[in-house]
């Protein structure tokens, strides 16, 4: 299988980490949506990442669809998303907040990189920052309320943890969100623990701000 996309994207990275944790071998196409846009469009008409090209030649697009396929491949006992019930709903909600926060961070970066300064609308940027911070704070609060629990859901690492850490690390690298140690204390602890694991270390790359 071919995983297309650079690891500085939290969406690509959560797929790569999941594949490593599940023992699914893959080739990495370290392609940029800027530099390699036309090349990526050979597999994904949107030119977006991540894209996973299966051995059959089929392309899976969008990280949630890819993660669903990986869980199906792994089987219910090894799947990274809880199978049903309250834990599954909690995990999906936490993942939605984490990916939403990452998306709002990307919009802030693009506003700086691609829009001329005189055309930037600061109230809109502030709204994105508020949405991002509020989502991260809700994840942090949820983890803090679990007391001695090490993970966001259940008693083992799930996709909620992987996604939250990938989003948090990206946003800290790009926008220094962890500077507020009080607001994100529990999330920072979770992130530090996960980032020390091989699957996370092997996909950690320096962040470079996009340029026009």
XYZ file of N, CA and C in Angstrom:
636
model
N 0.842 -1.197 0.000
C 0.000 0.000 0.000
C 0.878 1.248 0.000
N 0.338 2.300 -0.589
C 1.043 3.567 -0.679
C 0.264 4.624 0.089
N 0.904 5.207 1.121
C 0.304 6.302 1.873
C 0.890 7.602 1.351
N 0.042 8.434 0.795
C 0.479 9.694 0.188
C 0.220 10.843 1.143
N 1.255 11.656 1.354
C 1.125 12.845 2.187
C 2.296 12.990 3.130
N 2.565 14.213 3.538
C 3.694 14.504 4.423
C 3.258 14.407 5.883
N 4.184 13.989 6.729
C 3.869 13.763 8.137
C 3.696 15.051 8.935
N 3.944 16.206 8.332
C 3.650 17.442 9.065
C 2.144 17.723 9.093
N 1.377 16.949 8.323
C -0.080 17.026 8.406
C -0.565 16.096 9.515
N -1.354 16.600 10.474
C -1.853 15.714 11.533
C -2.788 14.639 10.999
N -3.395 14.889 9.852
C -4.319 13.924 9.260
C -3.549 12.767 8.623
N -2.470 13.091 7.930
C -1.600 12.047 7.386
C -0.924 11.293 8.520
N -0.468 12.034 9.502
C 0.296 11.415 10.592
C -0.556 10.441 11.401
N -1.824 10.761 11.642
C -2.641 9.837 12.443
C -2.866 8.523 11.691
N -2.904 8.586 10.366
C -3.021 7.366 9.578
C -1.730 6.561 9.667
N -0.580 7.239 9.510
C 0.705 6.543 9.552
C 0.936 5.877 10.898
N 0.633 6.570 11.982
C 0.798 6.003 13.324
C -0.110 4.794 13.490
N -1.340 4.903 13.035
C -2.290 3.796 13.149
C -1.786 2.571 12.392
N -1.238 2.788 11.208
C -0.722 1.673 10.416
C 0.454 1.007 11.122
N 1.309 1.808 11.743
C 2.441 1.248 12.479
C 1.970 0.453 13.698
N 1.022 1.005 14.437
C 0.524 0.322 15.626
C -0.193 -0.973 15.275
N -0.849 -1.001 14.125
C -1.577 -2.195 13.696
C -0.703 -3.157 12.903
N 0.526 -2.764 12.642
C 1.436 -3.637 11.900
C 1.077 -3.770 10.434
N 0.517 -2.721 9.840
C 0.151 -2.741 8.428
C 1.294 -2.110 7.622
N 1.980 -2.866 6.796
C 3.105 -2.315 6.041
C 2.639 -1.352 4.948
N 3.436 -0.335 4.689
C 3.083 0.626 3.646
C 4.338 1.306 3.106
N 4.221 1.800 1.899
C 5.235 2.662 1.308
C 4.769 4.099 1.508
N 5.707 4.974 1.811
C 5.324 6.365 2.080
C 5.646 7.246 0.879
N 4.615 7.852 0.310
C 4.804 8.857 -0.730
C 4.839 10.225 -0.073
N 6.028 10.712 0.195
C 6.217 11.969 0.932
C 5.998 13.158 -0.016
N 4.750 13.298 -0.451
C 4.421 14.280 -1.477
C 3.702 15.478 -0.870
N 4.003 16.644 -1.399
C 3.430 17.898 -0.925
C 2.213 18.280 -1.757
N 1.170 18.780 -1.091
C -0.025 19.219 -1.817
C 0.259 20.463 -2.643
N 1.347 21.134 -2.346
C 1.743 22.263 -3.170
C 2.615 21.825 -4.330
N 3.757 21.290 -4.025
C 4.746 20.890 -5.037
C 4.268 19.728 -5.902
N 3.542 18.783 -5.300
C 3.168 17.551 -5.999
C 1.668 17.459 -6.267
N 1.012 18.601 -6.382
C -0.444 18.626 -6.524
C -0.930 17.766 -7.692
N -0.332 17.943 -8.860
C -0.781 17.182 -10.037
C -0.500 15.695 -9.877
N 0.595 15.368 -9.237
C 0.941 13.959 -9.002
C -0.085 13.304 -8.079
N -0.480 14.020 -7.034
C -1.470 13.484 -6.100
C -2.820 13.308 -6.786
N -3.150 14.205 -7.706
C -4.444 14.127 -8.388
C -4.575 12.883 -9.263
N -3.470 12.222 -9.552
C -3.559 10.942 -10.262
C -4.258 9.885 -9.415
N -4.255 10.096 -8.097
C -4.861 9.132 -7.172
C -6.065 9.708 -6.441
N -6.149 11.023 -6.354
C -7.227 11.698 -5.631
C -7.589 12.954 -6.417
N -8.771 13.027 -7.005
C -9.111 14.170 -7.851
C -9.074 15.505 -7.129
N -9.214 15.489 -5.801
C -9.131 16.725 -5.031
C -7.686 17.179 -4.816
N -6.741 16.285 -5.035
C -5.348 16.623 -4.769
C -5.058 16.793 -3.292
N -5.802 16.077 -2.449
C -5.668 16.213 -0.999
C -4.985 14.992 -0.400
N -4.486 15.201 0.804
C -3.866 14.111 1.563
C -4.524 14.055 2.937
N -4.484 12.853 3.564
C -3.868 11.621 3.078
C -4.722 10.923 2.024
N -4.045 10.200 1.170
C -4.668 9.261 0.250
C -3.942 7.933 0.430
N -4.694 6.861 0.558
C -4.107 5.530 0.691
C -4.454 4.734 -0.560
N -3.411 4.316 -1.279
C -3.589 3.514 -2.485
C -3.405 2.047 -2.100
N -4.462 1.268 -2.222
C -4.417 -0.139 -1.849
C -3.664 -0.947 -2.896
N -3.275 -2.147 -2.529
C -2.539 -3.014 -3.452
C -3.359 -3.327 -4.705
N -4.668 -3.242 -4.578
C -5.561 -3.492 -5.717
C -5.590 -2.317 -6.688
N -5.044 -1.174 -6.253
C -5.091 0.035 -7.064
C -6.183 0.994 -6.632
N -7.084 0.545 -5.769
C -8.152 1.419 -5.260
C -7.569 2.494 -4.366
N -8.084 3.713 -4.475
C -7.634 4.822 -3.627
C -8.691 5.132 -2.579
N -8.234 5.263 -1.335
C -9.097 5.714 -0.246
C -8.717 7.148 0.089
N -9.713 8.006 0.195
C -9.480 9.433 0.379
C -10.111 9.909 1.682
N -9.395 10.797 2.391
C -9.853 11.370 3.658
C -9.510 10.421 4.802
N -8.897 10.983 5.826
C -8.298 10.142 6.867
C -9.320 9.283 7.611
N -10.536 9.767 7.839
C -11.507 8.955 8.581
C -11.905 7.709 7.795
N -12.017 7.832 6.473
C -12.334 6.670 5.646
C -11.189 5.665 5.671
N -9.960 6.172 5.644
C -8.790 5.291 5.695
C -8.727 4.567 7.032
N -8.973 5.286 8.119
C -8.921 4.679 9.448
C -10.012 3.622 9.615
N -11.168 3.862 9.038
C -12.242 2.873 9.082
C -11.813 1.593 8.363
N -11.147 1.747 7.231
C -10.652 0.577 6.488
C -9.591 -0.170 7.304
N -8.693 0.558 7.945
C -7.635 -0.083 8.729
C -8.214 -0.871 9.897
N -9.240 -0.331 10.544
C -9.883 -1.054 11.640
C -10.562 -2.324 11.132
N -11.180 -2.230 9.978
C -11.800 -3.415 9.378
C -10.738 -4.468 9.067
N -9.600 -4.004 8.562
C -8.492 -4.905 8.238
C -7.946 -5.568 9.498
N -7.844 -4.803 10.581
C -7.283 -5.320 11.828
C -8.217 -6.288 12.537
N -9.519 -6.116 12.368
C -10.494 -6.956 13.059
C -10.960 -6.308 14.347
N -12.106 -6.712 14.869
C -12.719 -6.039 16.015
C -11.888 -6.065 17.291
N -11.081 -7.094 17.492
C -10.306 -7.178 18.726
C -9.105 -6.232 18.738
N -8.619 -5.855 17.559
C -7.446 -4.989 17.471
C -7.779 -3.586 16.971
N -9.005 -3.373 16.556
C -9.404 -2.078 16.000
C -9.112 -0.952 16.996
N -8.730 0.194 16.480
C -8.345 1.322 17.320
C -9.532 2.180 17.751
N -10.673 1.970 17.128
C -11.889 2.670 17.528
C -12.810 1.674 18.222
N -13.327 2.011 19.417
C -14.248 1.102 20.111
C -15.394 0.672 19.204
N -15.861 -0.540 19.390
C -16.816 -1.145 18.453
C -18.206 -0.523 18.539
N -18.668 -0.194 19.745
C -20.052 0.267 19.887
C -20.240 0.934 21.243
N -21.414 1.522 21.413
C -21.800 2.023 22.718
C -21.218 3.372 23.091
N -21.219 3.639 24.405
C -20.797 4.939 24.932
C -19.350 5.237 24.559
N -18.460 4.248 24.676
C -17.055 4.502 24.388
C -16.843 4.880 22.924
N -17.579 4.248 22.024
C -17.447 4.607 20.616
C -17.928 6.044 20.375
N -19.057 6.403 20.966
C -19.572 7.764 20.790
C -18.612 8.790 21.381
N -18.061 8.485 22.555
C -17.093 9.392 23.164
C -15.869 9.563 22.272
N -15.355 8.457 21.762
C -14.174 8.520 20.912
C -14.447 9.341 19.656
N -15.582 9.120 19.020
C -15.914 9.859 17.805
C -16.059 11.351 18.086
N -16.673 11.703 19.223
C -16.806 13.115 19.579
C -15.449 13.753 19.837
N -14.593 13.054 20.561
C -13.253 13.580 20.858
C -12.441 13.735 19.576
N -12.560 12.771 18.674
C -11.860 12.863 17.398
C -12.373 14.046 16.576
N -13.687 14.261 16.602
C -14.259 15.386 15.858
C -13.742 16.713 16.398
N -13.629 16.826 17.733
C -13.095 18.061 18.314
C -11.624 18.247 17.948
N -10.858 17.162 17.967
C -9.430 17.260 17.656
C -9.192 17.626 16.192
N -9.895 16.952 15.280
C -9.715 17.278 13.867
C -10.264 18.674 13.555
N -11.347 19.052 14.221
C -11.876 20.401 14.039
C -10.892 21.459 14.501
N -10.240 21.213 15.635
C -9.229 22.147 16.125
C -8.074 22.256 15.132
N -7.641 21.115 14.600
C -6.550 21.125 13.618
C -6.949 21.915 12.375
N -8.178 21.726 11.911
C -8.647 22.450 10.726
C -8.668 23.957 10.977
N -9.101 24.362 12.161
C -9.118 25.792 12.482
C -7.696 26.349 12.591
N -6.760 25.519 13.022
C -5.365 25.935 13.035
C -4.826 26.126 11.627
N -5.166 25.197 10.740
C -4.728 25.300 9.342
C -5.264 26.587 8.716
N -6.511 26.930 8.992
C -7.082 28.157 8.435
C -6.319 29.387 8.914
N -5.897 29.375 10.176
C -5.108 30.507 10.682
C -3.764 30.604 9.969
N -3.139 29.463 9.729
C -1.856 29.449 9.029
C -2.002 29.932 7.595
N -3.049 29.484 6.931
C -3.269 29.883 5.538
C -3.578 31.373 5.437
N -4.289 31.890 6.423
C -4.589 33.322 6.432
C -3.289 34.135 6.454
N -2.322 33.688 7.247
C -1.038 34.381 7.321
C -0.216 34.203 6.052
N -0.253 32.977 5.531
C 0.657 32.637 4.432
C 0.181 33.132 3.074
N -1.138 33.111 2.843
C -1.635 33.317 1.485
C -2.475 34.577 1.289
N -2.920 35.191 2.371
C -3.729 36.401 2.206
C -2.889 37.631 2.521
N -2.882 38.646 1.658
C -2.129 39.877 1.956
C -2.568 40.481 3.277
N -1.640 41.043 3.996
C -1.929 41.536 5.344
C -3.091 42.512 5.365
N -3.193 43.390 4.360
C -4.247 44.402 4.356
C -5.632 43.800 4.103
N -5.671 42.526 3.684
C -6.949 41.876 3.414
C -7.346 40.862 4.487
N -6.532 40.721 5.507
C -6.858 39.778 6.573
C -7.942 40.351 7.471
N -8.856 39.484 7.877
C -9.976 39.905 8.725
C -9.737 39.352 10.125
N -9.223 40.187 11.013
C -8.808 39.729 12.331
C -9.938 39.116 13.150
N -11.163 39.637 13.109
C -12.245 38.976 13.864
C -12.453 37.523 13.434
N -12.296 37.241 12.142
C -12.439 35.856 11.670
C -11.292 34.994 12.183
N -10.068 35.528 12.179
C -8.925 34.792 12.716
C -9.122 34.518 14.201
N -9.615 35.528 14.927
C -9.855 35.363 16.362
C -10.925 34.293 16.610
N -11.921 34.244 15.759
C -12.970 33.226 15.901
C -12.377 31.832 15.697
N -11.528 31.672 14.698
C -10.866 30.381 14.472
C -10.021 29.988 15.679
N -9.307 30.953 16.242
C -8.473 30.683 17.413
C -9.336 30.246 18.588
N -10.479 30.914 18.783
C -11.383 30.550 19.873
C -11.934 29.141 19.676
N -12.354 28.806 18.461
C -12.870 27.469 18.189
C -11.798 26.412 18.441
N -10.594 26.674 17.986
C -9.476 25.745 18.191
C -9.207 25.541 19.681
N -9.055 26.639 20.397
C -8.712 26.561 21.825
C -9.832 25.923 22.633
N -11.072 26.237 22.297
C -12.203 25.672 23.029
C -12.277 24.165 22.846
N -12.000 23.694 21.634
C -12.029 22.255 21.382
C -10.925 21.547 22.152
N -9.723 22.101 22.117
C -8.614 21.499 22.865
C -8.905 21.506 24.362
N -9.481 22.594 24.852
C -9.790 22.688 26.279
C -10.831 21.648 26.684
N -11.800 21.377 25.795
C -12.820 20.373 26.102
C -12.208 18.976 26.164
N -11.279 18.686 25.270
C -10.577 17.392 25.313
C -9.766 17.283 26.593
N -9.065 18.358 26.931
C -8.250 18.374 28.148
C -9.120 18.174 29.388
N -10.259 18.839 29.415
C -11.167 18.727 30.567
C -11.704 17.301 30.694
N -12.057 16.706 29.559
C -12.549 15.324 29.573
C -11.502 14.387 30.159
N -10.262 14.540 29.737
C -9.194 13.675 30.250
C -8.951 13.934 31.725
N -8.970 15.190 32.128
C -8.767 15.527 33.533
C -9.839 14.942 34.431
N -11.072 14.899 33.932
C -12.178 14.355 34.725
C -12.094 12.845 34.888
N -11.255 12.184 34.081
C -11.094 10.731 34.188
C -10.120 10.333 35.289
N -9.571 11.328 35.977
C -8.725 11.055 37.141
C -7.461 10.294 36.809
N -7.363 9.065 37.327
C -6.151 8.272 37.155
C -6.053 7.594 35.790
N -7.091 7.681 34.983
C -7.076 7.031 33.663
C -6.000 7.649 32.779
N -5.283 6.810 32.066
C -4.212 7.287 31.201
C -4.709 7.683 29.822
N -5.880 7.193 29.438
C -6.342 7.357 28.068
C -7.676 8.086 28.022
N -8.005 8.630 26.874
C -9.231 9.406 26.721
C -10.485 8.550 26.817
N -10.398 7.317 26.365
C -11.554 6.417 26.359
C -11.099 5.025 26.778
N -11.811 4.409 27.686
C -11.500 3.035 28.057
C -10.170 2.892 28.778
N -9.587 1.692 28.657
C -8.372 1.374 29.409
C -7.150 1.162 28.519
N -7.277 1.481 27.236
C -6.136 1.350 26.334
C -6.165 2.481 25.317
N -5.045 2.647 24.621
C -4.991 3.675 23.600
C -6.017 3.387 22.500
N -6.732 4.424 22.123
C -7.675 4.317 21.009
C -7.336 5.386 19.976
N -8.110 5.380 18.916
C -7.916 6.388 17.869
C -8.149 7.788 18.414
N -8.940 7.923 19.463
C -9.150 9.236 20.073
C -7.833 9.809 20.586
N -7.019 8.982 21.233
C -5.722 9.440 21.746
C -4.786 9.801 20.603
N -4.723 8.926 19.587
C -3.826 9.167 18.461
C -4.181 10.479 17.770
N -5.455 10.662 17.489
C -5.901 11.859 16.781
C -5.688 13.112 17.619
N -6.025 13.045 18.899
C -5.857 14.209 19.768
C -4.393 14.615 19.874
N -3.503 13.649 20.010
C -2.079 13.956 20.143
C -1.524 14.511 18.830
N -1.909 13.926 17.705
C -1.436 14.438 16.418
C -1.889 15.884 16.214
N -3.138 16.174 16.554
C -3.645 17.536 16.413
C -2.931 18.484 17.373
N -2.775 18.059 18.618
C -2.159 18.928 19.630
C -0.703 19.225 19.290
N 0.047 18.211 18.882
C 1.452 18.429 18.528
C 1.574 19.362 17.330
N 0.723 19.165 16.328
C 0.727 20.039 15.156
C 0.432 21.482 15.554
N -0.605 21.676 16.360
C -0.996 23.029 16.742
C 0.030 23.686 17.660
N 0.705 22.872 18.464
C 1.760 23.437 19.300
C 2.948 23.851 18.442
N 3.334 23.017 17.484
C 4.432 23.365 16.597
C 4.109 24.616 15.781
N 2.874 24.695 15.304
C 2.503 25.770 14.388
C 2.070 27.051 15.091
N 1.371 26.914 16.228
C 0.756 28.075 16.874
C 1.047 28.169 18.366
N 1.912 27.314 18.872
C 2.366 27.345 20.266
C 1.223 27.264 21.272
N 0.268 26.388 21.045
C -0.881 26.305 21.947
C -0.492 25.809 23.338
N 0.572 25.020 23.449
C 0.960 24.470 24.751
C 1.627 25.508 25.649
N 1.751 26.737 25.167
C 2.303 27.797 26.016
C 1.409 28.028 27.230
N 0.120 27.705 27.087
C -0.813 27.799 28.214
C -0.828 26.448 28.922
N 0.106 26.245 29.833
C 0.272 24.956 30.496
C -0.890 24.621 31.415
N -1.580 25.627 31.926
C -2.702 25.386 32.831
C -3.909 24.884 32.048
N -4.238 25.552 30.935
C -5.424 25.179 30.164
C -5.324 23.774 29.585
N -4.118 23.382 29.171
C -3.955 22.115 28.474
C -3.033 21.149 29.221
N -3.112 21.139 30.525
C -2.192 20.326 31.326
C -2.353 18.835 31.043
N -3.575 18.324 31.102
C -3.809 16.889 30.907
C -3.467 16.467 29.484
N -3.814 17.289 28.525
C -3.516 16.991 27.126
C -2.014 17.019 26.873
N -1.316 17.918 27.527
C 0.143 17.981 27.390
C 0.799 16.718 27.939
N 0.295 16.212 29.057
C 0.837 14.987 29.654
C 0.599 13.804 28.718
N -0.622 13.692 28.191
C -0.932 12.624 27.247
C -0.036 12.713 26.019
N 0.138 13.912 25.514
C 0.956 14.111 24.319
C 2.409 13.708 24.570
N 2.954 14.104 25.703
C 4.347 13.756 26.020
C 4.531 12.247 26.113
N 3.566 11.566 26.719
C 3.662 10.112 26.850
C 3.591 9.426 25.489
N 2.660 9.867 24.653
C 2.516 9.238 23.340
C 3.689 9.558 22.423
N 4.144 10.798 22.460
C 5.229 11.199 21.561
C 6.543 10.478 21.875
N 6.633 9.847 23.027
C 7.828 9.071 23.372
C 7.786 7.665 22.774
N 6.627 7.260 22.247
C 6.482 5.912 21.688
C 7.069 5.847 20.280
N 7.620 4.688 19.897
C 8.269 4.560 18.581
C 7.385 4.966 17.409
N 6.140 4.544 17.401
C 5.270 4.852 16.265
C 5.080 6.353 16.083
N 5.082 7.086 17.187
C 4.960 8.540 17.126
C 6.296 9.178 16.744
N 7.381 8.694 17.334
C 8.691 9.261 17.034
C 9.056 9.082 15.565
N 8.708 7.938 15.003
C 9.070 7.637 13.620
C 8.302 8.484 12.609
N 7.253 9.150 13.050
C 6.465 9.986 12.146
C 6.554 11.473 12.514
N 7.431 11.812 13.424
C 7.575 13.206 13.881
C 8.545 13.926 12.964
N 8.105 15.018 12.364
C 8.970 15.803 11.481
C 8.875 17.256 11.882
N 9.895 18.051 11.576
C 9.839 19.490 11.879
C 8.705 20.163 11.119
N 8.097 21.149 11.757
C 7.045 21.905 11.108
C 7.628 23.082 10.345
N 7.162 23.252 9.109
C 7.544 24.408 8.302
C 6.268 25.129 7.884
N 6.198 26.407 8.196
C 5.010 27.174 7.850
C 4.864 27.256 6.345
N 3.625 27.133 5.824
C 3.426 27.237 4.378
C 3.772 28.634 3.886
N 4.210 28.702 2.643
C 4.525 29.994 2.031
C 3.758 30.130 0.732
N 3.464 31.351 0.375
C 2.700 31.604 -0.853
C 3.567 31.397 -2.083
